[in-house]
Phi, psi and omega in degrees: 000137183296143183294340180296342177286344183253328185228155177246120181300142177236187179298346183258022184295344181269358182283160176303324182303314181296311182299319179296314182293322179297319179296319178298318180295319181295338180287338182261103184235093178295145183290158179297324179296317179299316180296321178298318180290330176294316177297315179297320177302319180296312183297321181288313184296321184267359170083060174234078189296316182296316179296321179296318180297315181291321182293322180300321179291316184290325184266003182055046178257149179304130181305144180263169179280089184296326181302319180292327176293317182296330177297319179288327178294321177298319178293319177298315180297322178295317179292315183297331179272357179089005180268075188287326179301318179295321181296316179298317179297318179295320177298316180293325175295321180293310181192102184297338181290338182303311181275327180300322183264005181223076184298331178295317180291319181298317179297320179299321178292317180294323179293320176298324178295320176298317177302317179295322177296317179293320178302317183290316185282348179255011179294331179241151181306325183255027183294149179282117182265359184300322177299321180293317180294320179295320178295316180297321183290317185276327187257323185258321182305318178295334181272336186303318183292345182281349182205124179305324181292324177299315182296316180295318179295321178294317180296319179294320182294317179295335178298340179295339179284343186266317187265142177298145182301325183280358183226040181280148178290161179301335180278342181258329185304320180301337182295333180260006178275146181297340178301330180296317178299315183294320181294318180295319179297320180305319178291319178298314180301316179297320181293319178297312180299321180295319180294338178267004181074018181257170175296142180268359178209147183293145180301330179300327179292319176298319181298315182296318179294318179297320178301311181297319179295316180297320178296317179298316179297319181295319181290320178297327177275004179057042176290155184275084179233160180302158182294328182232135177237150183230126180291339179089020180254011179156220184257018181286140180228018184214166178298323181298319178291324176298318178298324180297321178298323182290328182285326180112227186301142178276170185287343182271009172094356176271171183241141175275353175290147176296131182276120179277098184267356180248162173062020178081002181271064181254123177293114185296344180282338186230008181277000000 
């Protein structure tokens, strides 16, 4: 792999530090097979079936179970579009034990469903809030006493009915942000993968975190490395940006994941 994938030349590229570091990087040459499996792992874990199928053919990798990926894609699309009831039904069709054995995840989905009901009924000043209240009473209220966090989350969510959407407090505004849908789906995706005995996170995420940690340790130890390093995932040139790639979606609602714009693998949250 070219060293440019690891480091970004600066004004000091002609210094001994750069040449020494570049030689060290060139000594580490992951095989093409390893890199192909790393890419395939990302596509499968994050739910890009068409891209995974095409990449398997091009890279001569054993075909993956596309059907299982598409099931997660359908659930993702339902959550991202705000159709939480459909998502819950699809999860139960896939494996009812996922939610039965994870009450916290089930409550999070039901609370998101309540958020979507509130979002819908408060679009107009005189909107009918009774569907949201009925859902909260029948679905969330019985679960709230079982966990202090459940009760707190329910109270915060119901507060959306009191304050105008354009004047929400900093603690309430995130409930109506698209990041909440994305965060809940990430937990659902991990739970599904775990139930299938698969990794719950792409290896690339582990790599990015390890990269950021190693860079931080090297700088704290005052090792002789270039001033700027680049993970090769975009225009990031610092540990902070590397860490952001490891965390996933940014706070402004965009995604650091590569957007699959071909073969139908378009993330509906960012397309």
